[in-house]
Amino acid sequence: MAGSHDVLAVLKDRFADAIARAFPQLAGQAVDPAIAPGKNPKFGDYQCNAAMAVAKLVGGNPREVAKAILAAVDVSDLAEPLTDASIAGPGFINVTIRTDALAGLLTAMDTPTLGLEPATGAARQTIVVDLCGVNLAKQLHVGHLRSTVIGDTLARVLARLGHNVIRQNHVGDWGLPIAMVASRLMDQAAAGQIDLARITLADLDSAYKEAKKAGTSESAALAACRKYAMGSKLEAEILAQVEDAKAIENRGKEVLVKLQAKDPAVYKVWQLISDVTMQQCLATCRDLNAIVLPEHTAGESAYAEALGPLVDDLLSRGVAEISQGAAIVRVDDLEPGPPPAPPVLIRKSDGGYLYATTDMAAIRHRCQTLKADRVVYVVGAPQMLHFKQVFAAARKAGYAERAGKPVSLEHAAFGAILGEDGKPFKTRSGQSAKLQDLVELAQERAQAVLAERAELSEYDRTTIASAVSIAALRYTDMSSERLRDYVFSPERMVAFEGNTGPYLLYALVRIKSIFRKAAERFGPAESAAAAAAPLTLGQSAEKNLAMALLRYSSVTQDVGRTLEPHRLCAFIYELAGAYASFFDACPVLTAPDEATRRSRLRLCSLTERVLVDALTLLGIPVIDRM
RNA sequence: GUCCUGAUAGCUCAAUUGGAUAGAGCGUCGGCCUCCGAAGCCGAAGGUUGCAGGUUCGACUCCUGCUCAGGACGCCA
């Protein structure tokens, strides 16, 4: 619920009320009061843009409608008096908030929750956030940065809004690829080529690539060879390799069957692969300050037992049907509108299950067992069609319901990270970039910037470098629109200037510094005195800062609704900017009098607390100095 | 072939979901530290929002058709 400090919400209520009274014939129709913060300060702080829409509905002149709204609305407690001069252009109503009212609103916001009250009762939801999504035997690559960081932030935001958040790391730990790796490792161990006890993730990663290569590439080469009618000798050579590949794949399939039957020898190797991968994955998540813990692991293997019964259930209820020997769910009759989604394949003609089957089992588990009201998938954009199909199939199956109400299934899709050449981000050597390398690169840059600070202890330098590099990485990743690809430039991370994560931390440490100095100059009780001081917002920089602070709760709720962290990034950047301008224009410790000093200190304190709260939502560690 | 997503300043990105003169950062140019942290502040230059139509008081935003880029499409995950 909107608190009394939320200007936007208050104005919406007031104007909606005014419109209803001025135009009773519109009763029953929900008319959007269309309140928006003013873009240009000369048009006031807020504007009501409803007159044009209302004029259309009632068939009147927009400016006359605006006058009628003006006559009916009462905002005298908040704003400068509204006159005909407040109506501009085709019918905009400009509202300028009085500075004393602003001070009152800010005072009302100065509570432990900073005006952002956690949801309670029916408004409090259980929300599953699917994030990270690492695959066994594979290094985390840059794509996992996005799933992990965006997922972590969305989970933090939703929890901050009062919801019961359940993180789920849907680990790719099942299926033929893993079995192929296990098969290869067992062969190599048997041949004395490797020591399973000392195996690393890098070893697993290369085993994965080799297994995949040995198992598939030649068949493609053969196809190409035939297509271009190449020499029969070459074809025969490739044919022999294909036979090898088929043999390897068949071995893999045998191992998969054993794995699914929990054959002790195979299962032990699988467990090893899992342990090595997850240890590294969780360590990298820690390095990113992302809350991804062992208890969040809910791998595909966890649903293995459920797949058979699930398909049987769907077939028996007629939700699924057999087509060309495979079990499918048709969803084109459910998704309205032209592009009908193709059917979802849930069981292959050879009896094997697919990842769509696993995802359906996961949806059922999340809705029915975990009691989710909302499930959020933080997974890359290439899987949009997949989720569209699976969500539709789950609804058709009745899995996505809780207590008779539909569970909201949302794919928070994100774009790719590109290199400066516009192609997927790679390392110099052309390998797909490992996330760990990216983290280390950011750490090194931050260390280099801090190297000059002789006054900092080694411990401080390490802590600060970590925070700064996390700020840079996470902010870079989340500050642009989620769905868009973005270009990652290591070059730009050197500077830590401008619209970056470190800039936000810089604003914070300057506030902290002021409070350290305040205690020195005016005694330890100064902060406490300032905390209760009356706020005066005479300077425009003070007013701007206040306006920014008041937006915090509505922005955070927007992020919870839209699942778009860049809105929070933009807000913090604007808040930090408003503070920087205030810092420059309004001396705090050398303010002209004690009342002004304490008012400004209180403003600093509020800014600090909002910054800390918001930075924490972004998963950026807060620091005292840098 | 069908479908999805995108295209905004030299570069990287915004634009409160249809509102007024499209805003930031980087880079460029010019100011500001004997004064609370210059990782900063203030200012300037920089735009036919891919192209062409349409919808209306009003379009970066919605509709149609193109162009370009990336991606996904029943027996991989």
Coordinates of C-alpha atoms (C1' of nucleotides) in Angstrom, one line a residue, chain A residues 37 39 42-43 47 52 88 92 94 300 324 326 345 348-349 354-355 382 384 453 480-481 484 486-487 492 497-499 503 506 510 513-514 517 566-567 573 580-581 583-584 586-589 625-626, chain B residues 2-8 11-27 31-32 35-42 56-58 60-61 69-77:
Chain A
P37 CA 6.5 13.5 -12.7
K39 CA 9.9 16.2 -17.2
K42 CA 9.5 24.8 -15.6
F43 CA 6.3 22.9 -15.9
Q47 CA 1.4 16.9 -14.2
M52 CA -7.4 15.0 -23.0
A88 CA -0.9 24.4 -20.4
F92 CA -1.9 19.5 -19.1
N94 CA 0.9 21.4 -13.9
E300 CA 16.8 -31.5 -13.3
Q324 CA 4.5 -40.1 -34.8
A326 CA 6.1 -39.4 -29.5
L345 CA 7.3 -32.7 -27.2
K348 CA 10.5 -39.1 -27.5
S349 CA 9.5 -42.0 -29.7
L354 CA 13.0 -34.0 -22.7
Y355 CA 13.8 -30.8 -21.0
P382 CA 16.6 -17.6 -26.9
M384 CA 11.3 -17.5 -25.1
R453 CA 45.8 4.8 -1.5
S480 CA 20.2 -1.4 -19.4
E481 CA 16.9 -2.9 -20.4
R484 CA 18.3 -6.1 -24.9
Y486 CA 24.4 -5.1 -24.4
V487 CA 28.0 -4.5 -25.3
R492 CA 35.0 1.0 -19.8
E497 CA 33.5 7.1 -13.7
G498 CA 30.2 8.5 -14.8
N499 CA 27.2 6.3 -14.9
Y503 CA 29.8 6.3 -8.8
Y506 CA 31.3 7.2 -4.2
R510 CA 31.1 10.9 0.8
S513 CA 32.6 10.9 5.5
I514 CA 30.4 13.9 6.4
K517 CA 33.5 14.7 10.4
H566 CA 17.3 -1.2 -14.7
R567 CA 14.6 1.0 -13.3
Y573 CA 22.0 7.0 -10.3
A580 CA 26.3 15.2 -5.7
S581 CA 24.7 18.4 -6.8
F583 CA 26.8 18.3 -1.9
D584 CA 28.3 20.9 -4.3
C586 CA 24.8 23.2 0.0
P587 CA 27.6 23.2 2.6
V588 CA 26.5 20.9 5.4
L589 CA 29.1 21.2 8.2
R625 CA 35.4 4.6 2.3
M626 CA 37.0 4.0 -1.0
Chain B
rU2 C1' 7.3 -19.5 -40.2
rC3 C1' 7.8 -16.9 -35.9
rC4 C1' 10.4 -14.0 -31.9
rU5 C1' 13.6 -9.8 -30.4
rG6 C1' 16.0 -5.6 -31.5
rA7 C1' 17.6 -0.7 -34.5
rU8 C1' 17.5 6.3 -30.5
rC11 C1' 30.4 5.2 -29.0
rU12 C1' 27.5 2.8 -24.8
rC13 C1' 22.6 3.3 -23.0
rA14 C1' 17.7 6.0 -21.0
rA15 C1' 12.9 8.1 -22.0
rU16 C1' 8.1 6.9 -15.7
rU17 C1' 4.4 2.2 -21.0
rG18 C1' 0.6 7.5 -25.8
rG19 C1' 2.3 13.5 -23.3
rA20 C1' 5.0 19.4 -23.8
rU21 C1' 11.7 21.4 -26.3
rA22 C1' 13.8 12.8 -26.9
rG23 C1' 17.7 12.7 -21.8
rA24 C1' 22.4 10.6 -19.3
rG25 C1' 27.5 8.6 -19.5
rC26 C1' 32.0 8.1 -22.4
rG27 C1' 34.7 11.1 -25.9
rG31 C1' 34.8 26.7 -16.4
rC32 C1' 35.1 24.9 -10.8
rC35 C1' 36.6 25.4 1.7
rC36 C1' 32.3 18.7 4.1
rG37 C1' 36.3 13.2 -0.7
rA38 C1' 37.6 16.2 -8.1
rA39 C1' 35.8 8.2 -8.7
rG40 C1' 32.9 14.9 -8.3
rC41 C1' 30.1 19.6 -9.9
rC42 C1' 28.5 23.6 -13.7
rU56 C1' -5.2 11.1 -33.1
rC57 C1' -5.4 16.8 -30.0
rG58 C1' -0.3 14.5 -29.5
rC60 C1' 10.7 6.7 -29.9
rU61 C1' 6.2 4.3 -28.0
rA69 C1' 21.1 -7.4 -37.3
rG70 C1' 20.6 -11.4 -33.8
rG71 C1' 17.8 -15.6 -32.3
rA72 C1' 14.2 -19.8 -32.1
rC73 C1' 11.5 -23.4 -34.6
rG74 C1' 8.6 -32.4 -32.7
rC75 C1' 12.5 -36.8 -31.1
rC76 C1' 19.6 -32.0 -27.9
rA77 C1' 19.6 -29.5 -23.0

